[in-house]
mmCIF file of C-alpha atoms in Angstrom:
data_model
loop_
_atom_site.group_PDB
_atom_site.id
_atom_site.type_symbol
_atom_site.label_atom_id
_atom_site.label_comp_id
_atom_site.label_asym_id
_atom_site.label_seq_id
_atom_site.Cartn_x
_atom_site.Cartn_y
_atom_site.Cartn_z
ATOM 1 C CA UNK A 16 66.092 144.246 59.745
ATOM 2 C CA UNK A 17 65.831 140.483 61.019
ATOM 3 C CA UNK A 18 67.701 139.547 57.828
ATOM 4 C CA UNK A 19 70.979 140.706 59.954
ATOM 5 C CA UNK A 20 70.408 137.412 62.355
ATOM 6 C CA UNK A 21 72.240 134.990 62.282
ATOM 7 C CA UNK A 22 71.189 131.372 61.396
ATOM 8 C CA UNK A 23 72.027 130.527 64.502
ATOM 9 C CA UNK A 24 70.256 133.290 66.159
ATOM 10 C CA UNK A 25 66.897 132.519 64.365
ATOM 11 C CA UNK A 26 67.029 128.923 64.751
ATOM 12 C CA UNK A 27 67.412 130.197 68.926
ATOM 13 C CA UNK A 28 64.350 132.561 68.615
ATOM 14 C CA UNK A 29 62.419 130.040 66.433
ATOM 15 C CA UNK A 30 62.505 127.300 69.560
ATOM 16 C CA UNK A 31 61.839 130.145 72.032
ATOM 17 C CA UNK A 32 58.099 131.069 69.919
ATOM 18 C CA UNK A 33 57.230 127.433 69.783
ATOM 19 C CA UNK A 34 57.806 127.428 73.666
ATOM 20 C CA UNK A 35 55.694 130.905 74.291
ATOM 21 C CA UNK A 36 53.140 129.495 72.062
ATOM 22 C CA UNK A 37 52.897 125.910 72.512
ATOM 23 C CA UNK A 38 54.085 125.086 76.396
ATOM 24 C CA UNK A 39 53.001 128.500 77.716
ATOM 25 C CA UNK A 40 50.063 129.204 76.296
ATOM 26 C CA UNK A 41 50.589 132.610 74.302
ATOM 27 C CA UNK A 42 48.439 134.204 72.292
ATOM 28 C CA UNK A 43 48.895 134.438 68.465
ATOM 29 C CA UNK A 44 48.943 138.543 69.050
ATOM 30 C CA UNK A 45 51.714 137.582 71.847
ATOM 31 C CA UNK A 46 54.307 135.395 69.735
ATOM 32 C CA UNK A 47 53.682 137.685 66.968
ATOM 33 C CA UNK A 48 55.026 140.712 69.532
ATOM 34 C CA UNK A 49 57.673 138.987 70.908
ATOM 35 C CA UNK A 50 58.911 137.718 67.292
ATOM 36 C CA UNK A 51 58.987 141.596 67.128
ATOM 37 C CA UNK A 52 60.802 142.777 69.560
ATOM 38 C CA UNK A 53 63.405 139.689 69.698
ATOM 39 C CA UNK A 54 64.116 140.083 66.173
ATOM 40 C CA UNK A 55 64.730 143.986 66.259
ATOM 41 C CA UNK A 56 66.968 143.169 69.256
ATOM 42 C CA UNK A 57 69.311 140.528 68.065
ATOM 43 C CA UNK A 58 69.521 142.796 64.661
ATOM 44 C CA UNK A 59 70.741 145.834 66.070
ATOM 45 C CA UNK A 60 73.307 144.247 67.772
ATOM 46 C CA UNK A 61 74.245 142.248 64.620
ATOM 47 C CA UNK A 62 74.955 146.037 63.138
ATOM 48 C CA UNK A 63 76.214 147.493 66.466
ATOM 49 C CA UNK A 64 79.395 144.876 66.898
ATOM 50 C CA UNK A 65 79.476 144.973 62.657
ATOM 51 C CA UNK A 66 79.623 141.249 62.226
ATOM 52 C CA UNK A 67 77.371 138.437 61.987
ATOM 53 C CA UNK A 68 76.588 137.209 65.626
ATOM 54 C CA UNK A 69 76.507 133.635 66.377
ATOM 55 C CA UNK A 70 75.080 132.397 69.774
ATOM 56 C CA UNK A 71 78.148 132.741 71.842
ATOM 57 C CA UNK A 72 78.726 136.561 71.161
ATOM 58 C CA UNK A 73 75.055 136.849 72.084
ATOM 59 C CA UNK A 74 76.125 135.253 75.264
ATOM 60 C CA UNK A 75 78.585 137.787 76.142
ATOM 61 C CA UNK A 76 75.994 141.417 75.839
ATOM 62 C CA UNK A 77 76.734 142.893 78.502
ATOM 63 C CA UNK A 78 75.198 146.638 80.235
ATOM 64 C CA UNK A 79 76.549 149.205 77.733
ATOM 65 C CA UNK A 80 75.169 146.516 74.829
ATOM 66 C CA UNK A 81 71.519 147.090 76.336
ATOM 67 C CA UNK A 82 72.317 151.224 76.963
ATOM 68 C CA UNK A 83 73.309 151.486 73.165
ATOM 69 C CA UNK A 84 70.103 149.415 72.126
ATOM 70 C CA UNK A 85 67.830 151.213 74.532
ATOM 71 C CA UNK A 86 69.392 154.445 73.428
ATOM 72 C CA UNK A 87 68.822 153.483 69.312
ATOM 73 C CA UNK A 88 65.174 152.898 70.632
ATOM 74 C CA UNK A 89 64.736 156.182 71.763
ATOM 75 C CA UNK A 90 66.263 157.672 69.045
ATOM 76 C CA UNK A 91 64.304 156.469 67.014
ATOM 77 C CA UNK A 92 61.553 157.595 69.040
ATOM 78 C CA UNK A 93 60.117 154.504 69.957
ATOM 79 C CA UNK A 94 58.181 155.904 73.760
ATOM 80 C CA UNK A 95 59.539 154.334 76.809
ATOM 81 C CA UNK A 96 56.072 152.382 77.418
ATOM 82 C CA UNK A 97 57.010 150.589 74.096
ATOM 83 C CA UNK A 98 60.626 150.079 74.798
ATOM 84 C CA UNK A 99 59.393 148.205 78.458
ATOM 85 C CA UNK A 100 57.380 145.803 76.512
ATOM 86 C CA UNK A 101 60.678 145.720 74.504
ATOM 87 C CA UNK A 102 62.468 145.048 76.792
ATOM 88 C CA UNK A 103 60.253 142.410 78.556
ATOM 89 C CA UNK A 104 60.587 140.431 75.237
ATOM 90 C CA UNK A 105 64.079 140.341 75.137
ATOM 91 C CA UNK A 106 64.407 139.110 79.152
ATOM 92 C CA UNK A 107 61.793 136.640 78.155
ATOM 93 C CA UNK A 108 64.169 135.283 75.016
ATOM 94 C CA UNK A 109 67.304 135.522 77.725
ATOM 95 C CA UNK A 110 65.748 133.949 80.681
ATOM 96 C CA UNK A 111 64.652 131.025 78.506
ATOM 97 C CA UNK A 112 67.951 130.803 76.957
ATOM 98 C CA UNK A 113 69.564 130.943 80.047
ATOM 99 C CA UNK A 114 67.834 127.887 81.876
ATOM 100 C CA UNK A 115 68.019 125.902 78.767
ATOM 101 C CA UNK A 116 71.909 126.163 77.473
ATOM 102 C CA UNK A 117 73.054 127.298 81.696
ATOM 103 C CA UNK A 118 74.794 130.226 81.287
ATOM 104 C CA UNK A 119 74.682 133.644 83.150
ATOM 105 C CA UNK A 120 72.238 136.257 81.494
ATOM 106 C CA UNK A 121 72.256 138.614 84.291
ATOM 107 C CA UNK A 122 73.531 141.678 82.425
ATOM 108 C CA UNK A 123 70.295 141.269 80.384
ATOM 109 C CA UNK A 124 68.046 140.192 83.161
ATOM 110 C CA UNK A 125 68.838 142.970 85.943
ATOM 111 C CA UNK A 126 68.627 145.489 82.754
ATOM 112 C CA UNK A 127 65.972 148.109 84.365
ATOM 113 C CA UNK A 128 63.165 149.236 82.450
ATOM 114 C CA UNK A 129 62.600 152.427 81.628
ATOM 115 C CA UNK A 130 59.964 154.689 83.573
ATOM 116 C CA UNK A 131 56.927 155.936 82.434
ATOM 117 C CA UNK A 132 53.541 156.584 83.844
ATOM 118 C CA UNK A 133 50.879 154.042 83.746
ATOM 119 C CA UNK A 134 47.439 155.278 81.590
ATOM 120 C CA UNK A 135 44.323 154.207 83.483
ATOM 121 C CA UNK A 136 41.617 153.346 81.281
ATOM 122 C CA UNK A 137 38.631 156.193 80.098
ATOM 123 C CA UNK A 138 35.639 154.220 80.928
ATOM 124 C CA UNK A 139 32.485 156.313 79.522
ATOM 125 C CA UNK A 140 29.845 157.265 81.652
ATOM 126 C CA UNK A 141 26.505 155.069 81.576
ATOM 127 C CA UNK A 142 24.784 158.005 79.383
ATOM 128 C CA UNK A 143 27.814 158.335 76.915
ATOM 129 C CA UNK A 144 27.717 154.824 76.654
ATOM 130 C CA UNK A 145 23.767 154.493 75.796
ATOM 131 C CA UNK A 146 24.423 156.928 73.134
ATOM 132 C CA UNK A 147 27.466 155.604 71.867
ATOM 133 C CA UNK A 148 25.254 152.637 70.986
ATOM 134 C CA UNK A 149 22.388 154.334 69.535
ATOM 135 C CA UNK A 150 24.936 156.684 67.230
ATOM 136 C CA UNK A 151 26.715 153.783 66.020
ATOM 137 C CA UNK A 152 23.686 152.743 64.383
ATOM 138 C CA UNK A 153 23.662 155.414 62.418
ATOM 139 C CA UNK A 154 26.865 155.263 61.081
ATOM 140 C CA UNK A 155 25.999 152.729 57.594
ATOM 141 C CA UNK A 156 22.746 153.233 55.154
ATOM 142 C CA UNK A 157 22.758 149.311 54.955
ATOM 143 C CA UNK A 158 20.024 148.046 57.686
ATOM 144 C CA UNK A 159 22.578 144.705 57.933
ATOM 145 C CA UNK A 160 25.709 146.330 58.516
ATOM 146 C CA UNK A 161 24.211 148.953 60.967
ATOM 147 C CA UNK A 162 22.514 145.851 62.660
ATOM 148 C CA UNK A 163 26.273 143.965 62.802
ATOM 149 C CA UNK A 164 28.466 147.115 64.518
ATOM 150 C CA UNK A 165 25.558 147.328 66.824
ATOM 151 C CA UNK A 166 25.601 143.916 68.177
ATOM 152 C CA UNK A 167 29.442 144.239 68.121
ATOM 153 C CA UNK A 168 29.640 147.244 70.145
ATOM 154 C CA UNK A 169 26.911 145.897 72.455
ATOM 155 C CA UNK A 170 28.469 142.256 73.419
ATOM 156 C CA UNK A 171 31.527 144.568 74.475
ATOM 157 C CA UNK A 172 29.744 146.274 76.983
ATOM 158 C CA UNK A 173 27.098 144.046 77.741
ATOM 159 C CA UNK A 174 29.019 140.772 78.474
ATOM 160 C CA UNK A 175 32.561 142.622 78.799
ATOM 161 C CA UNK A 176 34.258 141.296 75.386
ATOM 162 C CA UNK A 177 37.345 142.063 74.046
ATOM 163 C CA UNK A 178 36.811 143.347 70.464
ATOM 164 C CA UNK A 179 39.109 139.854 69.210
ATOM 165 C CA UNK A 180 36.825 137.914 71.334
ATOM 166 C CA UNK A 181 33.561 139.523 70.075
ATOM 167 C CA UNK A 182 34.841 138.971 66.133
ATOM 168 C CA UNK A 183 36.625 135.362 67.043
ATOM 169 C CA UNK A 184 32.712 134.058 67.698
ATOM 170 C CA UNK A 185 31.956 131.546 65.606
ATOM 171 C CA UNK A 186 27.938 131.305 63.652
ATOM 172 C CA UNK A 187 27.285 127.921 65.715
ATOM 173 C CA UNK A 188 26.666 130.231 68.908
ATOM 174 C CA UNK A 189 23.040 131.324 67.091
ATOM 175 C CA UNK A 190 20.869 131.358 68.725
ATOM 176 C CA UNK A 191 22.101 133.387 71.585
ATOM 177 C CA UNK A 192 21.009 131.728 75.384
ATOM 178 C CA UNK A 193 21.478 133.681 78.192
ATOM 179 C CA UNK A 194 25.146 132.521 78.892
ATOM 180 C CA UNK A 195 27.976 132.259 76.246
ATOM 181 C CA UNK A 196 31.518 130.295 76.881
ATOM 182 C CA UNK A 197 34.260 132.949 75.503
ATOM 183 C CA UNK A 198 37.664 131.434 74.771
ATOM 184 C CA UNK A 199 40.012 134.539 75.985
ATOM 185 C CA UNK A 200 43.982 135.248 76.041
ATOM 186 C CA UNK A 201 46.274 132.184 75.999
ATOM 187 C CA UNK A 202 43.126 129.811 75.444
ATOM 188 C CA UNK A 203 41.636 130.738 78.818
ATOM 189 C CA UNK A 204 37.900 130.244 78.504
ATOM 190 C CA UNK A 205 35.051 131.666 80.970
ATOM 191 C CA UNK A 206 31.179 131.747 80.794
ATOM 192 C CA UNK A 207 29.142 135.329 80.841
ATOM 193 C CA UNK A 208 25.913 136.331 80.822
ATOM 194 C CA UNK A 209 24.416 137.455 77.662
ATOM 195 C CA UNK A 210 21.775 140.263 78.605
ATOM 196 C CA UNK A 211 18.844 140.354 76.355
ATOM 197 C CA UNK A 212 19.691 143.359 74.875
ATOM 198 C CA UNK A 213 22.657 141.563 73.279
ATOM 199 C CA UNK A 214 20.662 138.688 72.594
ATOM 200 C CA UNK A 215 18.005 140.874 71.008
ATOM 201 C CA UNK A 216 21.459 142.893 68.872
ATOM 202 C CA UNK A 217 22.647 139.644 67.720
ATOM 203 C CA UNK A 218 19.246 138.296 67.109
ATOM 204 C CA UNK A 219 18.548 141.216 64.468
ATOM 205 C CA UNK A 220 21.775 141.207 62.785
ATOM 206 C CA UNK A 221 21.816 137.197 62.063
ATOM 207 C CA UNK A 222 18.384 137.737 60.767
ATOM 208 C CA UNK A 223 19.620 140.797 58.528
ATOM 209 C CA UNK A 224 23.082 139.374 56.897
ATOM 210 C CA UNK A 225 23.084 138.080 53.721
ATOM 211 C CA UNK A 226 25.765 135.766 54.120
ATOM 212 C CA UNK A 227 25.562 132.347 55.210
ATOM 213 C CA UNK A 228 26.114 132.432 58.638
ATOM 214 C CA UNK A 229 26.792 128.255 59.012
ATOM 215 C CA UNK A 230 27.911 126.961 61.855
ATOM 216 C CA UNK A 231 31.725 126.686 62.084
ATOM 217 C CA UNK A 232 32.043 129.526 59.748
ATOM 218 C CA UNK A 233 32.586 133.423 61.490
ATOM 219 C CA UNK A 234 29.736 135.534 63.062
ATOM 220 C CA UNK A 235 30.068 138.405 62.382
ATOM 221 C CA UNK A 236 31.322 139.226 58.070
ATOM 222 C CA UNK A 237 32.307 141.825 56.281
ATOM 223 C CA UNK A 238 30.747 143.179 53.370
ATOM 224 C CA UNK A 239 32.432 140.630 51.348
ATOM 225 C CA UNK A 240 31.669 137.970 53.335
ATOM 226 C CA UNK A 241 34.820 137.448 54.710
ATOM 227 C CA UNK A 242 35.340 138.237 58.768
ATOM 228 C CA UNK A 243 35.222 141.206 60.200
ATOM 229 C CA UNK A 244 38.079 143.304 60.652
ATOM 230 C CA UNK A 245 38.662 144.983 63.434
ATOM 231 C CA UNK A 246 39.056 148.496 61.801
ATOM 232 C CA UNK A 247 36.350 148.575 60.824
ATOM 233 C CA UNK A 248 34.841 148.770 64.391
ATOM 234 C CA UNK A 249 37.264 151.256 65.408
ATOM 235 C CA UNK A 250 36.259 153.399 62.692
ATOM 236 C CA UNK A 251 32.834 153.236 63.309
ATOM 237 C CA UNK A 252 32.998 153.867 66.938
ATOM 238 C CA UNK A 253 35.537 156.542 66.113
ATOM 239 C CA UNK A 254 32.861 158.481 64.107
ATOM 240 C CA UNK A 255 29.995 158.102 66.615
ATOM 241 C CA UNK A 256 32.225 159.468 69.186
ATOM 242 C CA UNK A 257 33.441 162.313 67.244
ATOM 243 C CA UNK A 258 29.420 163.286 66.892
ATOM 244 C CA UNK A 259 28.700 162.996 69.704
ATOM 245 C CA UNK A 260 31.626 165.063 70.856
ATOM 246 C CA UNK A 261 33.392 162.503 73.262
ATOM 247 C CA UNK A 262 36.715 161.808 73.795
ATOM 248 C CA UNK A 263 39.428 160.215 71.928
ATOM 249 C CA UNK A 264 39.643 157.661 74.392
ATOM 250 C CA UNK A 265 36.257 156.240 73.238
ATOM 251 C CA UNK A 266 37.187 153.171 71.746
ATOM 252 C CA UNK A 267 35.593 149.793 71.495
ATOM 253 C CA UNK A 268 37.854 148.626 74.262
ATOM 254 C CA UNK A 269 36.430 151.549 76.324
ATOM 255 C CA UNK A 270 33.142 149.878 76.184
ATOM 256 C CA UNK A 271 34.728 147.103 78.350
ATOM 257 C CA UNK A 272 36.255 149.601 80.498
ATOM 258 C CA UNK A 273 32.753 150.928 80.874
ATOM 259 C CA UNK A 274 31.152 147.496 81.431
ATOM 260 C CA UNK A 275 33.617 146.858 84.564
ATOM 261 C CA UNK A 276 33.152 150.435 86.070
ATOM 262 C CA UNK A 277 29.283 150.448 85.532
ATOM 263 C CA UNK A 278 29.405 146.989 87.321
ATOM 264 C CA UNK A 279 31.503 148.147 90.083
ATOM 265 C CA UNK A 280 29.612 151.331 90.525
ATOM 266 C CA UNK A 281 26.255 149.385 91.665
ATOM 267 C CA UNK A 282 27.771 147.183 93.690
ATOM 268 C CA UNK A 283 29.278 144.780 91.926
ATOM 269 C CA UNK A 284 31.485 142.399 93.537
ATOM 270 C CA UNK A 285 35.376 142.974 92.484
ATOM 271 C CA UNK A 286 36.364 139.210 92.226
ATOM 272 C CA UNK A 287 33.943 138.283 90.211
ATOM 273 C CA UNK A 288 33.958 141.319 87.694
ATOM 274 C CA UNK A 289 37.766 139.664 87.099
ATOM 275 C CA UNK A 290 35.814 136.257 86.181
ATOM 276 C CA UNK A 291 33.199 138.466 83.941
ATOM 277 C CA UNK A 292 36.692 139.877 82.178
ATOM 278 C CA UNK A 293 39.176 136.989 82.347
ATOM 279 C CA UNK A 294 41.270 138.521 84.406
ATOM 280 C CA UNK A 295 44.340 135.998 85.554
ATOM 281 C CA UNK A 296 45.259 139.188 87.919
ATOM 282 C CA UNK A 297 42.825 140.907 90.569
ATOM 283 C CA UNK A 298 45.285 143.869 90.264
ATOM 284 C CA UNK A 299 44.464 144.265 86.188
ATOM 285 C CA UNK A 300 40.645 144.051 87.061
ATOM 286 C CA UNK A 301 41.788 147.489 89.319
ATOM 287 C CA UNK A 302 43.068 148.912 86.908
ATOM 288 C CA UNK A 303 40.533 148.392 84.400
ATOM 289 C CA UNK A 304 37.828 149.881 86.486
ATOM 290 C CA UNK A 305 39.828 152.529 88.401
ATOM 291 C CA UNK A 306 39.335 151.036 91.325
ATOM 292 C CA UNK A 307 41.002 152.897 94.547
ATOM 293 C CA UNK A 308 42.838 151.604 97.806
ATOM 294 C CA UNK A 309 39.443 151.899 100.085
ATOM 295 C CA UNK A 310 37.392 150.368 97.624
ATOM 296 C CA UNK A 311 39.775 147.631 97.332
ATOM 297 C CA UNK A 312 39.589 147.321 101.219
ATOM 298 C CA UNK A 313 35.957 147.609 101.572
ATOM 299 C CA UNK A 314 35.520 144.897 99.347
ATOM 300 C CA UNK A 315 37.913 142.378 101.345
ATOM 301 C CA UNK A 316 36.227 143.659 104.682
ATOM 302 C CA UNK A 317 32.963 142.857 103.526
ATOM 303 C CA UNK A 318 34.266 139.585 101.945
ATOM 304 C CA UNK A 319 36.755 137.723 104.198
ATOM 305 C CA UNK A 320 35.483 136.284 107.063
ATOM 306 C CA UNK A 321 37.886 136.803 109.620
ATOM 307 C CA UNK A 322 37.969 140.597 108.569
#
């Protein structure tokens, strides 16, 4: 479909990436979505106005251009959560645009996104999440590979890891110490604690691969050697789960979820479960661990001084 674009129009979108990526820090997963969504944009309405648009047409879009593309969307039954991320891709490319060459990109801009309702993350309870661990053992015959979606699963709810920062480690972190410096979205690194349970996970997995685990090269390998792919985790974890009867929402993200809430529940101060995370937002951090209005204000009573 981004064939349709003009030269013009991916020369535009090409400087826009290097901007998101370079000067503001997005992630490769980011640029990658907003190449997505930009290029499906300008492409439809390449075919919608029939002719190949340059930049000034592009200028022009005005509200029934974004009702026609929003309406394709749908049609195509793209949900309206994915059409708002859509959408926030395109107002990104526009706003950008807009400060850059000065012209007025309001029609895009004040363009309102579509409603939907906001999921709050599953987090497992503290005994699913034991035996999540333990079944996910028992998922491979191989004592190494059972040993490496162990330790996976466990640095995502013991230190709070995403699953791309948990397979983005590098081999020069062995041997584990009791903290570990985690580079996160848009480069943003942050120190957790590594319980020794982890330590104990990773310990028994390095110990078991049979591929060279040098420093500089990937933790945590496939069966090949090569790193591990995230499927693969997601399919393990998806099998334990389906044992053990749980949820579909039982995912390795939910383990992170679960690592949040489970801090929360005993007490754990809100602020700096965001720093365990990498949270840029305290609001994110509430929704992550399902945190209500009078929790939020017990917290700030108990913290602020002049409260």
């Amino acid at each position: 479909m981004s064939l349709a674009i003009s030269p013009a129009a991916r020369d535009l979108m090409a400087a826009w990436l290097a901007d998101v990526g370079a000067l503001r820090g997005g992630s490769e997963a980011t640029v990658t979505a907003y190449a997505r969504d930009a290029a499906g944009f300008l492409a439809f309405q390449t075919g919608h106005h029939g002719d190949s648009m340059g930049l000034s047409p592009l200028k022009t879009l005005g509200p029934r251009d974004m009702r026609a593309w929003m309406a394709f969307e749908r049609g195509r039954g793209v949900s309206a959560r994915s059409l708002a991320r859509q959408l926030s891709s395109v107002k990104s490319l526009y706003r950008w645009w807009a400060e850059r060459d000065g012209f007025d990109a309001t029609a895009i801009l004040s363009t309102r996104s579509p409603k939907f309702q906001r999921k709050l993350p599953r987090p497992l309870s503290v005994p699913a999440a034991r035996e999540l661990l333990e079944t996910v053992e028992a998922q491979d015959t191989r004592d190494w590979v059972s040993a490496r979606d162990v330790a996976v699963v466990t640095l995502l709810y013991g230190c709070g890891m995403r699953i791309s920062e948990a397979l983005g480690l590098s081999a020069a972190i062995l041997p584990l110490t009791d903290t570990l410096r985690i580079r996160g979205k848009c480069g943003k690194e942050r120190e957790v604690p590594v319980l020794p349970m982890a330590r104990a996970a990773v310990a028994r997995y390095a110990s078991l691969c049979p591929h060279d685990l040098a420093p500089g090269t990937a933790l945590f390998r496939g069966v090949r050697g090569g790193p591990l792919n995230q499927r693969l985790i997601a399919r393990v974890v998806e099998a334990a789960r389906m044992q053990l009867g749980l949820p579909a929402t039982a995912t390795p993200h939910a383990m992170r979820h679960s690592f949040a809430t489970h801090l929360l529940d005993a007490g754990g101060d809100l602020r700096a479960i965001q720093e365990l995370l990498g949270h840029a937002s305290l609001s994110t951090t509430q929704a992550y661990t399902g945190v209500d209005t009078a929790r939020l204000m017990e917290v700030y009573a108990n913290a602020h001084p002049k409260a």
